[in-house]
Amino acid sequence: MRNPSLKYSLIADAYEKIEDTTKRLEMTDHLVKLLKDTPKDVIDKVVYLTQGKLYPDFVGIEIGIAEKLAIRAVARATGYREKEIEEDLRKTGDLGETAQKFSEKRTQVSFFPKPLTVERVYETLDKMAKSTGAGSVDLKLSFLAGLLSDASPKEAKYIIRTVTGSLRLGIADMTVLDALAIAFGGGKETREYLERAYNISSDLGRVTKTVAEKGIESIKRFVVSLGEPIRPMLAERLGSPAEILEKLGGKCIAEYKYDGERIQTHKKGDQITLFSRRLEDITKQYPDGGELIRKHVKAKEAIIEAECVAVDPDTGEMKPFQELMHRRRKYGVKKAMEEYPVSLFMFDALYVDGKDLTLEPYPVRRQHLEKIIEQTDHVKVAEYIITDDPEELERFFEKAVENGCEGLVCKSVNEDSVYQAGARGWLWIKYKRDYKSEMTDTVDLVVVGAFHGRGKRAGTYGALLLAAYDPDEDVFKTVTKCGTGFTDEDLKKLPKMMEKYRIPHRHPRVISTIEADVWFEPIVVIEAIGAEITLSPIHTCAMDIIRKDSGLAIRFPRFTGNYRLDKSA
DNA sequence: TCTGGCTGCCC
DNA sequence: ATTCTGC
DNA sequence: GCAGAATGGGCAGCCAGA
């Protein structure tokens, strides 16, 4: 028996072709060819690498290298200085490209490098992921530099991009599923089975290996299982009750959108497992949450979704998200539990006592949910109404906001309102105040700095550093970076527009702890919007006024598209 | 022993 | 998280 | 409308170096 191995160069070639087109069908074709050419014993690894990971999310093993450390590895492998690498990265906006370029002109070349195999690449990255403790950073860098030294320039490009988690091919999970359907499923019409298997297993590598080795019939036998996280259903967004009701067929169930952390809870007898939205196992972070499930879910087995919210231990009032974040910890859990106890607001039941509910309509799932939850102070079913009246919806929204929620999630009550991973089909719709600028105050802020863009933003700015004017001190204090809301046209014009205000160092009247790539005279004003103001450890606006050593920042900042050239200082 | 840079993951 | 864009 | 790729604030954990 031969032991077939796949040269990494074949992957790099396929990636290059995929990257070269913007047409999804062509990308899929290239991926199909790669998957067909891949020996089945490594096909899961090829898929994980293409997802930019080594394991499915719920395994929780990360490489632990991102841009800064990767720069050091590239320098080490090519014999150039970090400064030179950084300088080139500024131009390319892609460390992979930079690695490719420096690999081509590197001084020392290994004489007879063995061709890289997928196994070698994967195993090296895996060793990096598993290195911990003193000296581990250096060890990781040695592993990576070694890999790069034996790689062709093109391979180096994709290894670097894989490690830093931005492959930028234009393909992700959904395209992989299409490719699997074509390559192994027997045609695109089998895509739905593959997608279903992925949604309930959350493991694209396993789905791939299964269909490649055992065929589509095995894929159809995937079932919802306790302990295996289900990919979460997400919501689209709209800005008015009328639009929402129209989209949902005139009627919906509207629920409070609590400002906490989404948790998928699995109960198997007394054994509880908690998964975050990205399917990390967070059981250990919430012993109290687990206990609430154990005690108040009156079913032997269940998968229930809930929003976990920090509450004031004295008043029972809900606390802001920022405070809940102190619970995302590994150490001092007991103390944090006392300081920030949590309540669970349940909103879905995906599995109850042997019955998979994911294909049932939402009202049915909700009925099951209410039947098995014993509601207490800390365990509640999410507050809701069922309505077909836009005004009632608006009133309920106001009430939600008054009660400390972000807004509403409005959900379809139709027959087809199954549990559908992702935000597809508009079955769930978010309604938040800041989706309409007339409902939230916009702010005019001064552009004081900028950051070089990456990927498709190469050569322009990725984000601007924005500041508020402080008339008392006659200075500009930062409140946020802002990198979304710009059209391609905005971005193309920005460097030219800002050029004449460009200065080599921070302006003396700009107060900032953040080091921008480019500084400007504080003159140009733009309009931005956000969801709310948060306390900030880094932004200098209102520093020490509300709280010692805290400034103010904007949560979810974005450019509205309006330049305030008239207002320019 | 402390601190700051970096990373990953919540939103 | 929000936003934009090619298909 | 989907899928993907840009980008945000801010927290804790980890490790290197002062």
PDB file of C-alpha atoms (C1' of nucleotides) in Angstrom, chain A residues 133 135 168 170 172 175 247 326 330-331 424-425 454 481 534-536, chain D residues 1-17:
ATOM      1  CA  GLY A 133       5.355  28.125  28.652  1.00  0.00           C
ATOM      2  CA  GLY A 135      10.507  29.997  25.602  1.00  0.00           C
ATOM      3  CA  ARG A 168      -8.150  36.213   1.603  1.00  0.00           C
ATOM      4  CA  GLY A 170     -12.666  34.734  -1.462  1.00  0.00           C
ATOM      5  CA  ALA A 172     -15.068  30.267   3.098  1.00  0.00           C
ATOM      6  CA  THR A 175     -18.102  27.707  -0.873  1.00  0.00           C
ATOM      7  CA  LYS A 247     -40.474  40.862   5.803  1.00  0.00           C
ATOM      8  CA  HIS A 326     -15.074  40.260  33.593  1.00  0.00           C
ATOM      9  CA  LYS A 330      -9.927  31.279  33.664  1.00  0.00           C
ATOM     10  CA  TYR A 331      -8.703  32.370  37.089  1.00  0.00           C
ATOM     11  CA  ARG A 424     -30.077  33.227   5.950  1.00  0.00           C
ATOM     12  CA  GLY A 425     -33.668  33.543   4.998  1.00  0.00           C
ATOM     13  CA  ARG A 454      -4.820  45.522   4.716  1.00  0.00           C
ATOM     14  CA  LYS A 481     -10.961  54.448  15.457  1.00  0.00           C
ATOM     15  CA  THR A 534     -18.408  52.999  26.751  1.00  0.00           C
ATOM     16  CA  LEU A 535     -15.733  53.567  29.351  1.00  0.00           C
ATOM     17  CA  SER A 536     -12.366  53.320  27.714  1.00  0.00           C
TER      18      SER A 536
ATOM     19  C1'  DG D   1     -29.677  38.358  -1.007  1.00  0.00           C
ATOM     20  C1'  DC D   2     -25.714  35.601  -0.189  1.00  0.00           C
ATOM     21  C1'  DA D   3     -21.034  35.180   0.916  1.00  0.00           C
ATOM     22  C1'  DG D   4     -16.995  37.174   1.911  1.00  0.00           C
ATOM     23  C1'  DA D   5     -13.759  40.579   3.548  1.00  0.00           C
ATOM     24  C1'  DA D   6     -12.790  44.964   5.345  1.00  0.00           C
ATOM     25  C1'  DT D   7     -13.093  47.298   9.867  1.00  0.00           C
ATOM     26  C1'  DG D   8     -14.519  48.786  15.477  1.00  0.00           C
ATOM     27  C1'  DG D   9     -14.120  48.631  21.592  1.00  0.00           C
ATOM     28  C1'  DG D  10     -12.460  46.050  25.216  1.00  0.00           C
ATOM     29  C1'  DC D  11     -11.609  42.162  28.206  1.00  0.00           C
ATOM     30  C1'  DA D  12      -8.329  38.247  30.131  1.00  0.00           C
ATOM     31  C1'  DG D  13      -4.362  35.211  29.416  1.00  0.00           C
ATOM     32  C1'  DC D  14       0.242  34.482  28.170  1.00  0.00           C
ATOM     33  C1'  DC D  15       4.917  35.448  27.757  1.00  0.00           C
ATOM     34  C1'  DA D  16       9.188  38.290  27.357  1.00  0.00           C
ATOM     35  C1'  DG D  17      11.845  41.552  29.198  1.00  0.00           C
TER      36       DG D  17
END
